[in-house]
Every structure is written in structure tokens, then in C-alpha cells.
Coordinates of N, CA and C and ligand atoms in Angstrom, one line a residue:
X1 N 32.2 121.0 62.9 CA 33.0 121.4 61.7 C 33.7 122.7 62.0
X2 N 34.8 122.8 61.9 CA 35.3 124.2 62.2 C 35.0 124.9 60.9
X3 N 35.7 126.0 61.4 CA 35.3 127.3 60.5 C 35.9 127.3 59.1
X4 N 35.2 128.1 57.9 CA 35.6 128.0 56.8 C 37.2 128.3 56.8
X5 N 37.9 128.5 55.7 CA 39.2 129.2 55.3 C 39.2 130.1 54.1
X6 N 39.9 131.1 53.9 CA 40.0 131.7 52.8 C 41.3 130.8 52.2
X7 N 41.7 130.5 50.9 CA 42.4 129.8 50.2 C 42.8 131.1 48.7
X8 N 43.7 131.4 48.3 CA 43.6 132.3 47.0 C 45.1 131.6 46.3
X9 N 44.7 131.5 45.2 CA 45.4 130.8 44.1 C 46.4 131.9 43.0
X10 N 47.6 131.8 43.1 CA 48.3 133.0 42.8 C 49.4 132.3 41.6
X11 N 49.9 133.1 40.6 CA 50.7 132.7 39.7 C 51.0 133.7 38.9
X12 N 52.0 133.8 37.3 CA 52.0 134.3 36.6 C 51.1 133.8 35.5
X13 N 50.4 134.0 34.8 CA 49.9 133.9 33.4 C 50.4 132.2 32.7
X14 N 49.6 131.1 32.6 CA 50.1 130.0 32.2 C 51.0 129.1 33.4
X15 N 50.4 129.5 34.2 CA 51.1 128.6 36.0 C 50.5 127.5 36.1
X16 N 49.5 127.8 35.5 CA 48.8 126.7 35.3 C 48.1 125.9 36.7
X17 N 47.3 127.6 37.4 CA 46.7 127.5 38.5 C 45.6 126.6 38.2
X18 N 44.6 127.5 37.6 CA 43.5 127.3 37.1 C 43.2 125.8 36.8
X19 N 44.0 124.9 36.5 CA 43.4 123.2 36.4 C 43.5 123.1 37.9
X20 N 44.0 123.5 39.0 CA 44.2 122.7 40.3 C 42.9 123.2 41.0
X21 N 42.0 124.1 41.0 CA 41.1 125.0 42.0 C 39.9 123.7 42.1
X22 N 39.2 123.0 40.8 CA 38.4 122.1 40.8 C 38.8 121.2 42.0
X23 N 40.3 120.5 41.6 CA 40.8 119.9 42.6 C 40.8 119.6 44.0
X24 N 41.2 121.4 44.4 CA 41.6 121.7 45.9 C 40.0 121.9 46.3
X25 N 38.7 122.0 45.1 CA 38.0 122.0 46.1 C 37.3 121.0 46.1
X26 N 37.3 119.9 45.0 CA 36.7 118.7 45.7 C 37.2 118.2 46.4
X27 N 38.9 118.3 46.5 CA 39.1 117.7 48.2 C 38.5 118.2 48.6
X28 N 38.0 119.3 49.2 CA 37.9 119.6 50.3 C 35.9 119.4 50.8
X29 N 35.4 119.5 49.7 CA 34.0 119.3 49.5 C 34.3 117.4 49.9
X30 N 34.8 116.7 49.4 CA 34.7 115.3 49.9 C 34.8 115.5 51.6
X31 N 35.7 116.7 52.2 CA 36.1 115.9 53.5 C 34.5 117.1 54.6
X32 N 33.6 117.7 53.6 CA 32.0 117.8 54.3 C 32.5 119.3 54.3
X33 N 33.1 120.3 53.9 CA 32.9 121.0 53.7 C 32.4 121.8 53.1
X34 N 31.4 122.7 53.1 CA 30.5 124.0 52.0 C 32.2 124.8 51.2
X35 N 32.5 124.8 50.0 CA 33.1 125.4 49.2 C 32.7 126.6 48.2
X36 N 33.4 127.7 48.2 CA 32.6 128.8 46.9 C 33.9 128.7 46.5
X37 N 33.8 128.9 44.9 CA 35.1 129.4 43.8 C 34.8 130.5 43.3
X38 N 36.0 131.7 43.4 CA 35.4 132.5 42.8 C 37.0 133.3 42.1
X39 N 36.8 134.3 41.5 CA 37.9 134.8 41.0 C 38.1 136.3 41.0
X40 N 39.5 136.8 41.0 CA 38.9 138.3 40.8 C 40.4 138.5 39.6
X41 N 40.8 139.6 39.0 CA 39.0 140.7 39.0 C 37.8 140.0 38.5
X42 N 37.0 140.1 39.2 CA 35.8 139.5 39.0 C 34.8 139.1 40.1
X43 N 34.1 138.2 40.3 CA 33.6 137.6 41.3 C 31.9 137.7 41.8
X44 N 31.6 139.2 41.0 CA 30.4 139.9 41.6 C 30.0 140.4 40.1
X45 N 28.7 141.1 40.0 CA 28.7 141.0 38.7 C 29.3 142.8 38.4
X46 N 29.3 143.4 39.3 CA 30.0 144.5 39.2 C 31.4 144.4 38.9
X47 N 32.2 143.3 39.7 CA 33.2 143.1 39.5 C 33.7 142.5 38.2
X48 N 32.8 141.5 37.7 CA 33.1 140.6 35.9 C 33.0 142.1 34.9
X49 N 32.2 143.4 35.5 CA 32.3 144.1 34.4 C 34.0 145.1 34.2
X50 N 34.0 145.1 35.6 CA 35.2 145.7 35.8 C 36.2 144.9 35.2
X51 N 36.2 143.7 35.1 CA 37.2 142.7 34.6 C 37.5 142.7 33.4
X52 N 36.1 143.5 32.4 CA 35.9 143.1 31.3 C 37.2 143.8 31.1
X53 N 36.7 145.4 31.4 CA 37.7 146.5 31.4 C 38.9 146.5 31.5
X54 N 39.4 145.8 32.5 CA 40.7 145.5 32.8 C 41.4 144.8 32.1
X55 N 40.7 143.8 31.6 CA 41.7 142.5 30.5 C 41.6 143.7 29.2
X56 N 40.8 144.0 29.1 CA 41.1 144.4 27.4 C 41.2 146.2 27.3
X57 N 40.7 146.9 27.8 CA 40.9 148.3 27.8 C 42.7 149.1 28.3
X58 N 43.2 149.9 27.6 CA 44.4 150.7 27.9 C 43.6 151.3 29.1
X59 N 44.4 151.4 30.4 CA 44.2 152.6 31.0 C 45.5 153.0 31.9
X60 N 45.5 154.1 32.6 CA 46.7 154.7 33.2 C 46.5 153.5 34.6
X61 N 48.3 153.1 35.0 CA 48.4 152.1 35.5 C 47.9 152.6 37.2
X62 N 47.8 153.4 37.6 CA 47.1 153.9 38.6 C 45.4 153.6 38.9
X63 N 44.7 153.9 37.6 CA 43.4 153.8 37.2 C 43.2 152.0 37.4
X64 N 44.3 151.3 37.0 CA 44.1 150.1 36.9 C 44.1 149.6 38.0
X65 N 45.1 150.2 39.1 CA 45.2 149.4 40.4 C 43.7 150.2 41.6
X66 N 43.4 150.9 40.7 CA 42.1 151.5 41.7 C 41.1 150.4 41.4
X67 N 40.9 150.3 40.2 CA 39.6 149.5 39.5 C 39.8 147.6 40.2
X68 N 40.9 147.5 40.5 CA 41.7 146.7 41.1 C 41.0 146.5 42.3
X69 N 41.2 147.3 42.8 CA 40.6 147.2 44.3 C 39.1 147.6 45.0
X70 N 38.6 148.0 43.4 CA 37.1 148.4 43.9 C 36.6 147.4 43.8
X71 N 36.7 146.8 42.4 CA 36.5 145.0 42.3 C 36.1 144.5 43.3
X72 N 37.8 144.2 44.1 CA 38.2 143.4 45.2 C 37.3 144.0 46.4
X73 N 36.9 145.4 46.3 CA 36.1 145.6 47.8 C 34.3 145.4 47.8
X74 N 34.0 145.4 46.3 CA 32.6 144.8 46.1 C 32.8 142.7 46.3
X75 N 33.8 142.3 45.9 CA 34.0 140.8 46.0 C 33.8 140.2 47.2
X76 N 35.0 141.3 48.1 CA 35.1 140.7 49.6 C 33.4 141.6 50.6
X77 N 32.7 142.3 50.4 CA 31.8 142.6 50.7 C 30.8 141.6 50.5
X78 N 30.4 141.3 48.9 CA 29.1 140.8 48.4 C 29.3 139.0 48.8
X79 N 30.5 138.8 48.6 CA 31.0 137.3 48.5 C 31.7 136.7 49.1
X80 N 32.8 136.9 49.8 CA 33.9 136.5 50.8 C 33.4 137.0 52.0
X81 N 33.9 138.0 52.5 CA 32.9 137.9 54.2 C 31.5 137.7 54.0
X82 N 30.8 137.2 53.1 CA 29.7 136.4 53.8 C 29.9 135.2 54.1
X83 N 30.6 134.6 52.9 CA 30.4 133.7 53.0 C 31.7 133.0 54.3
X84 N 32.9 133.3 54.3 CA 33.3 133.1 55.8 C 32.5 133.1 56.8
X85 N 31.6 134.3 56.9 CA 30.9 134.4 57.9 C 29.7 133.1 58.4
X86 N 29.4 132.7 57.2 CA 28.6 131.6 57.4 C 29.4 130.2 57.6
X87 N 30.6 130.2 58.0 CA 31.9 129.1 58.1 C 31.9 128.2 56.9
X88 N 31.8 128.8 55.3 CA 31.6 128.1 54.1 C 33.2 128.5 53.7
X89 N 33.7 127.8 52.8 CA 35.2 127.5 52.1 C 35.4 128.6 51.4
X90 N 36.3 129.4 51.2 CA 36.1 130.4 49.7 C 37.6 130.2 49.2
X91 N 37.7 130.0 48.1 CA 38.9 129.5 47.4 C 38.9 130.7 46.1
X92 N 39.8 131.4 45.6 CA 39.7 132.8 44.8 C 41.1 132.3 44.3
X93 N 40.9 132.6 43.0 CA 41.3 132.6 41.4 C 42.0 133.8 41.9
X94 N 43.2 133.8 42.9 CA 43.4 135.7 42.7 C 42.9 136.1 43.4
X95 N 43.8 137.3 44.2 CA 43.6 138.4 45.6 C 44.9 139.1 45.7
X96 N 44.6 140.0 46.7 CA 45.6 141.2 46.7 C 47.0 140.8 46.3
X97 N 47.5 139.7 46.5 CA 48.6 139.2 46.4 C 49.0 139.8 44.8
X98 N 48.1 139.0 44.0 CA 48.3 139.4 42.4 C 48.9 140.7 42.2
X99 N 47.9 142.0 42.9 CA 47.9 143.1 42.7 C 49.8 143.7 43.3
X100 N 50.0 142.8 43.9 CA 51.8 143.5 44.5 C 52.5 142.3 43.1
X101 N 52.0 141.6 42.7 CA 52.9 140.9 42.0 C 52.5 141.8 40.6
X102 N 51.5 141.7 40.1 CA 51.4 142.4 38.5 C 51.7 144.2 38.8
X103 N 50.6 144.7 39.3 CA 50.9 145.8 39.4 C 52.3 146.8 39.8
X104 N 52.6 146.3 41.4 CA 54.0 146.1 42.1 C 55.0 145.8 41.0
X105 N 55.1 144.4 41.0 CA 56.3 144.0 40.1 C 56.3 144.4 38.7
X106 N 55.5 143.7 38.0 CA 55.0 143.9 36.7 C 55.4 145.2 36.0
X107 N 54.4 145.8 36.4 CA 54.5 147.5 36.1 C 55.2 148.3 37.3
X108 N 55.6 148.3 37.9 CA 56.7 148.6 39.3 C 55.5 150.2 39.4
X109 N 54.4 149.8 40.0 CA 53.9 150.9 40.8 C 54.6 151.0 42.4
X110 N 54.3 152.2 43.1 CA 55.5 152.4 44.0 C 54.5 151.4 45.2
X111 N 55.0 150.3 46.0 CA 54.5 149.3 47.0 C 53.8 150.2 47.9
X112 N 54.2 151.5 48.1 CA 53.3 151.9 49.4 C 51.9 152.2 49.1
X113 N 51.7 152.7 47.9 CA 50.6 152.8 46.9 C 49.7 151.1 47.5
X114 N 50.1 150.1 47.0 CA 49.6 148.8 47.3 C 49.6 148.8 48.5
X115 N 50.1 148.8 49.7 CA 50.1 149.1 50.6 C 49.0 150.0 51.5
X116 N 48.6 151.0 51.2 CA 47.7 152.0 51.7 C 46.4 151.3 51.0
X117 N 46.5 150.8 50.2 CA 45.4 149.8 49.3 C 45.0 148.9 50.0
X118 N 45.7 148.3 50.4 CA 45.2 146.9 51.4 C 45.0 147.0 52.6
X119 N 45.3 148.2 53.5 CA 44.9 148.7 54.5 C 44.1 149.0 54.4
X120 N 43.4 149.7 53.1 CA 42.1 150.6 53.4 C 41.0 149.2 53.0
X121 N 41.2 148.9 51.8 CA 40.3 147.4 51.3 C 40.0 146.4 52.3
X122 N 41.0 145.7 53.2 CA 40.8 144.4 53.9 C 42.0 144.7 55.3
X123 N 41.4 145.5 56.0 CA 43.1 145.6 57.0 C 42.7 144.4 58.0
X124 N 42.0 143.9 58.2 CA 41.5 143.0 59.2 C 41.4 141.4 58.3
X125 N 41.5 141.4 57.2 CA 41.7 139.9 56.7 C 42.8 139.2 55.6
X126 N 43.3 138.6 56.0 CA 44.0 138.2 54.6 C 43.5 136.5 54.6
X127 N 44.5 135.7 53.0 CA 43.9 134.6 53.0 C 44.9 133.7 53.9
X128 N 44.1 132.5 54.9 CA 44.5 132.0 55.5 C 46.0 131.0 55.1
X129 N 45.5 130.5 53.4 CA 46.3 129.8 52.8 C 46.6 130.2 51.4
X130 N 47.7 130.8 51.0 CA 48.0 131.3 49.5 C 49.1 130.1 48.6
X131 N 48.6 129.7 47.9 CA 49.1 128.3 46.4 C 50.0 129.2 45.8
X132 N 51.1 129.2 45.6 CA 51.5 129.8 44.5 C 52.2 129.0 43.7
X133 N 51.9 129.2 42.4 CA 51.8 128.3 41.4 C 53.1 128.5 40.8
X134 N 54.2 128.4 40.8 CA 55.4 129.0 40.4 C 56.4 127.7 39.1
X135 N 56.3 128.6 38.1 CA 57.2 127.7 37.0 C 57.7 128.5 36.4
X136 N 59.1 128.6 35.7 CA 60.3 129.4 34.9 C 59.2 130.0 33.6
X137 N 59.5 131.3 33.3 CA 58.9 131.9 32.3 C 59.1 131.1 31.0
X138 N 59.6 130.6 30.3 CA 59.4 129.9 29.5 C 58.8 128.6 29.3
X139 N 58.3 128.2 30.4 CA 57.0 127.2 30.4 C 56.1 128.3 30.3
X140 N 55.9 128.7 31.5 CA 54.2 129.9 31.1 C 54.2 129.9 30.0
X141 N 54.6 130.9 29.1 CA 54.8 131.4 27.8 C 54.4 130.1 26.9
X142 N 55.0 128.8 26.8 CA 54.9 127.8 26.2 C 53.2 127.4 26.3
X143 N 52.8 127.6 27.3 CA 51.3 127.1 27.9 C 50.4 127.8 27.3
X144 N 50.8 129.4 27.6 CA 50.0 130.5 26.8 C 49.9 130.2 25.3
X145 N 50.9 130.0 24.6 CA 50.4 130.2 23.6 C 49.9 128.7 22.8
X146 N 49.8 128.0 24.2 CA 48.7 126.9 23.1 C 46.7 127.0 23.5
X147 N 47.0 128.3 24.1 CA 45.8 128.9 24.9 C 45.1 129.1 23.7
X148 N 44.0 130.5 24.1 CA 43.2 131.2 23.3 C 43.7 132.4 23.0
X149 N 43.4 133.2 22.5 CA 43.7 134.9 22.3 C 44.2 135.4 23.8
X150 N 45.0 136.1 23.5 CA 45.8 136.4 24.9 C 44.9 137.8 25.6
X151 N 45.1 138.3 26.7 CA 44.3 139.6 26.8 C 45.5 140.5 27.2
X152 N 45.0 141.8 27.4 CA 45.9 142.6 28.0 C 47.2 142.3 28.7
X153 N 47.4 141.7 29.8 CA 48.4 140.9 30.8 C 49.0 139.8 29.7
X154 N 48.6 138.9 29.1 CA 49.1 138.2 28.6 C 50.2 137.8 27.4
X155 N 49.8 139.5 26.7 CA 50.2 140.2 25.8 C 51.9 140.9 25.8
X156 N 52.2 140.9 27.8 CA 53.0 141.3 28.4 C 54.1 141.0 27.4
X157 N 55.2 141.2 27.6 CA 56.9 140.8 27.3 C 57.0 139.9 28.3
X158 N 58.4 139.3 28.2 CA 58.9 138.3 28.9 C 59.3 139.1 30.5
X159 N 60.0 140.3 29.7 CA 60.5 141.2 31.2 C 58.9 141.3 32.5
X160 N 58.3 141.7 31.9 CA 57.4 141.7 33.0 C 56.7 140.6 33.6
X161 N 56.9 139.7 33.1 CA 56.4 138.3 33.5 C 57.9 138.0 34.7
X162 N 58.9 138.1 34.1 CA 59.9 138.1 35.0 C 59.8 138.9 36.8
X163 N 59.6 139.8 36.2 CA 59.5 141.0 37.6 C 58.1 140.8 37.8
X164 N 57.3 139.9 37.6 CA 55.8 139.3 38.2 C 56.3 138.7 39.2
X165 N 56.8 137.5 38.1 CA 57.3 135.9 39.1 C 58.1 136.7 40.2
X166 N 59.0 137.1 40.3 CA 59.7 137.9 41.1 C 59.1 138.3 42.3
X167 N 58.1 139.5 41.9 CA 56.9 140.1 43.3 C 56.3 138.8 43.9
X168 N 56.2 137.6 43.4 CA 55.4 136.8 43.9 C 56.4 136.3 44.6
X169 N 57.9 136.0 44.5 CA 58.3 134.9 45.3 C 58.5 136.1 46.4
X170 N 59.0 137.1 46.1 CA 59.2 138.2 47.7 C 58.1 138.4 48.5
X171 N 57.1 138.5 47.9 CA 55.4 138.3 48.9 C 55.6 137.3 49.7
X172 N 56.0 135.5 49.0 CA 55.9 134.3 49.7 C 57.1 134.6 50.6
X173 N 58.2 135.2 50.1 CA 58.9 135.4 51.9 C 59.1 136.3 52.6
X174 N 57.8 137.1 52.4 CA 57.4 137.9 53.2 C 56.5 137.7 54.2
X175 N 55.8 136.5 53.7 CA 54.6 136.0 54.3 C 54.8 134.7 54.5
X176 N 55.7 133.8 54.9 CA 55.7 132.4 54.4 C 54.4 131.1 55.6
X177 N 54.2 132.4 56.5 CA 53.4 131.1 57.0 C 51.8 131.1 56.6
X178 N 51.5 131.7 55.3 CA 50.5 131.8 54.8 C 50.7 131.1 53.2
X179 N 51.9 131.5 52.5 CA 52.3 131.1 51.2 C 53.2 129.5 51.4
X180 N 52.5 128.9 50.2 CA 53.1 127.3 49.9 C 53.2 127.6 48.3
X181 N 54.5 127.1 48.2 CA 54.7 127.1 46.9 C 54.7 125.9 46.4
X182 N 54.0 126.6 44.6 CA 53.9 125.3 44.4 C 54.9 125.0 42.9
X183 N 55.6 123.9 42.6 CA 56.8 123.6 41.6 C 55.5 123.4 40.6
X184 N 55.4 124.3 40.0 CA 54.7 123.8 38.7 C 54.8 123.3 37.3
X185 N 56.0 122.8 37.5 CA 56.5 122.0 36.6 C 56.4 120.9 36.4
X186 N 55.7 120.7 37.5 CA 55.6 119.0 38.2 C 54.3 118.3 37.1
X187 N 54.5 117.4 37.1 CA 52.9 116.9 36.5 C 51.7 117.1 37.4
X188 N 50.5 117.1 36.6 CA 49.4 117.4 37.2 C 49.3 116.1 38.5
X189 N 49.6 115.0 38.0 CA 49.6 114.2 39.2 C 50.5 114.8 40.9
X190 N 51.5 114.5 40.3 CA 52.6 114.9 41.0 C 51.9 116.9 41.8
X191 N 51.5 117.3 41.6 CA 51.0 118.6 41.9 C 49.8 118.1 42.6
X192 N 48.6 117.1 42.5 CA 48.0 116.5 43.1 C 48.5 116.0 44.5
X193 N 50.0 115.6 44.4 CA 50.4 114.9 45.5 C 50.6 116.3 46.7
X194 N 51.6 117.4 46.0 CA 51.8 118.2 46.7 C 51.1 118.8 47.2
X195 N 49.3 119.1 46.5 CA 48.4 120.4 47.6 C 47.9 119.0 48.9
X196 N 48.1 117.2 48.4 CA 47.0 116.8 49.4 C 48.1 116.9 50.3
X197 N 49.5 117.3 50.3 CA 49.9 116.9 51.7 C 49.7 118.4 52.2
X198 N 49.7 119.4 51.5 CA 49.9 121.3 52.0 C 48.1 121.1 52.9
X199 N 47.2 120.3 52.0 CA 45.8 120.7 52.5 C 45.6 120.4 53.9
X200 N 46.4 118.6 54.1 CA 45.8 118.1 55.3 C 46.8 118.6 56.6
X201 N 47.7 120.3 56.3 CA 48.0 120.3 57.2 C 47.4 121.8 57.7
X202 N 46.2 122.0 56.7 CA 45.1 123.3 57.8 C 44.3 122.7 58.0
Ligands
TYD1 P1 43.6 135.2 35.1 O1 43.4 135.1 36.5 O2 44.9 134.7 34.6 O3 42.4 134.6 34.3 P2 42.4 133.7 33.0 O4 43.1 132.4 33.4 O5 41.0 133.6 32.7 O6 43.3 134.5 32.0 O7 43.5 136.7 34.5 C1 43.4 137.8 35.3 C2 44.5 138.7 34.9 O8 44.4 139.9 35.7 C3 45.9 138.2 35.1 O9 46.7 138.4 33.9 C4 46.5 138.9 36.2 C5 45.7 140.2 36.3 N1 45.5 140.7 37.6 C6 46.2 141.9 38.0 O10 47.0 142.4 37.2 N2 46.1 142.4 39.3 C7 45.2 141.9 40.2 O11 45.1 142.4 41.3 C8 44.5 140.7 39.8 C9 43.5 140.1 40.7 C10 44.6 140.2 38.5

């Protein structure tokens, strides 16, 4: 069996990632691989408290992108390089990516800020394969609000959901041999079709 992969699942708010992750990993659990799901902010129980924080507390957008990354350096510590290390799957709801799209874009913190971030956090790993879940802001928004109570992020304006989607498509071609986008406008079937052909080609 070869080695696990890191896989991180990326979008704006209502991309309507989150129904595919079951998906991508029972494929992949069918074809005998060990799988972990996990998400950040969050992931660790240090990390879910920090999350709490994050969705719902005001704080200075600096403070945010720190707590951001402490998260993410107890996650990839307690939970991702182990579990790589033991050649098991790890598939994440969200990773640094998010952080240049919300933060970066979103809130336009200055990139080198993100940047000096991800060198210091993870300079020796990224995810092998990044989903990005990509649909026109007026579907998200549509999706959101047949949701539940919005949180912090969700709460956004349209403008910043714009200059999200935005950071995310310049990440994907910045990085394209790691990023697959995904049309998520497509039907859940039809979206079905598109990760089994992206899957069977790592
Ligand atoms: P999300 O992943 O959308 O979870 P749920 O589907 O339960 O709402 O929520 C996490 C929120 O955190 C989302 O709005 C994006 C935001 N976020 C950042 O702003 N920066 C980051 O680095 C990460 C990981 C998430």
C-alpha cells in the first residue's frame, strides 16, 4: 500500500464542501485505505476551543490570524504528521489555504504576514491534493441561508465573500499541480463524477 496523502477541502461558506468529504473518503476507505477527517479551526481539543473563539468572538484581525495558526500547529502536530506518518489518509475540512483566502482576501491582511505564517507552521509540508469547491456568490449565500444561525464569517457581506472566492482561485493558480477545482454548481451526482475521476489520478 503506498503512503497516505494529505487531501484539504477548501471553499467559501455554502460551497457546499462539506457533503463531499464523507464521499472522498469512503472512496477511498473502499479502495483499503486507513482514512482520518478532520477540520480546522479545530481538529484537537485545543484546537475546537480555539474554534469556538474564532466563529463567534470579535477580535483584532491579526489576533485572528495568530489563533489561526496556533490551531493549525497543535492539529498538524497532535493529528496530521502522525497520522501521515503512520501512512493513514488525512482529509481536513480546511488548511492554510483558507487562511490566504479569508484572512488574505477576505479581510486583505498583508500576504507576507501569511506567508512568514506558513513558513514558520508547516515549511516542509503542504496538502498533496487541494478540492476547491468553487460556486458564484449568489448560490453560497442561497445555501447559507437555508442553513442554521450563521457565525462570525458567515455573517460577512457579499464583498468579502467575493475577495474570498477571489484569494482562492489565485492560490489555485498559484499552485495548480496540487489544486483541482471543483464546479459546484454541478449536482451532487455530477460532483460525484468529477472527484472519482480527480481521485483515481493520485
Ligand atoms: P466551516 O469550515 O465553513 O465550518 P462549518 O461548515 O461548520 O461552518 O467554518 C469555518 C470558518 O472559519 C469558515 O467561515 C472559514 C473560517 N476560516 C478562516 O477564516 N481561516 C482559516 O484559516 C480557516 C481554517 C477557517
Amino acid at each position: 500500500m503506498s503512503a497516505g496523502k494529505f487531501i484539504n477541502f477548501e471553499g467559501i461558506d455554502g460551497a457546499g464542501k462539506s457533503t463531499h468529504i464523507a464521499y472522498v473518503a469512503g472512496w477511498l476507505r473502499a479502495r483499503g485505505h486507513t482514512v482520518i477527517t478532520t477540520r480546522e479551526p479545530g481538529g484537537t481539543s485545543l484546537g475546537e476551543k480555539l474554534r469556538e473563539l474564532l466563529l463567534h468572538e470579535k477580535m483584532h484581525l491579526e489576533t485572528e490570524t495568530l489563533l489561526m495558526f496556533a490551531a493549525r500547529r497543535e492539529h498538524l502536530a497532535q493529528v496530521i504528521e502522525p497520522a501521515l506518518a503512520r501512512g493513514d489518509w488525512v482529509i481536513s475540512d480546511r488548511f492554510t489555504d483558507a487562511s490566504f483566502a479569508y484572512q488574505g482576501g477576505g479581510r486583505k491582511l498583508d500576504l507576507r504576514k501569511l506567508i512568514a505564517l506558513e513558513q514558520w507552521v508547516h515549511p516542509h509540508l503542504q496538502p498533496d491534493l487541494t478540492l476547491l469547491f468553487d460556486v458564484p456568490l449568489e448560490v453560497a449565500r442561497g445555501r447559507l441561508e437555508a442553513t442554521r444561525s450563521p457565525d462570525k464569517f458567515e455573517q460577512e457581506k457579499a464583498e468579502f465573500f467575493a475577495a474570498t472566492r477571489a484569494a482562492y482561485l489565485r492560490r489555485a493558480e498559484e499552485f495548480p499541480d496540487r489544486f483541482r477545482i471543483i464546479d459546484s454548481t454541478q449536482t451532487i451526482k455530477d460532483i460525484e463524477i468529477s472527484l472519482d475521476k480527480v481521485l483515481s489520478t493520485i
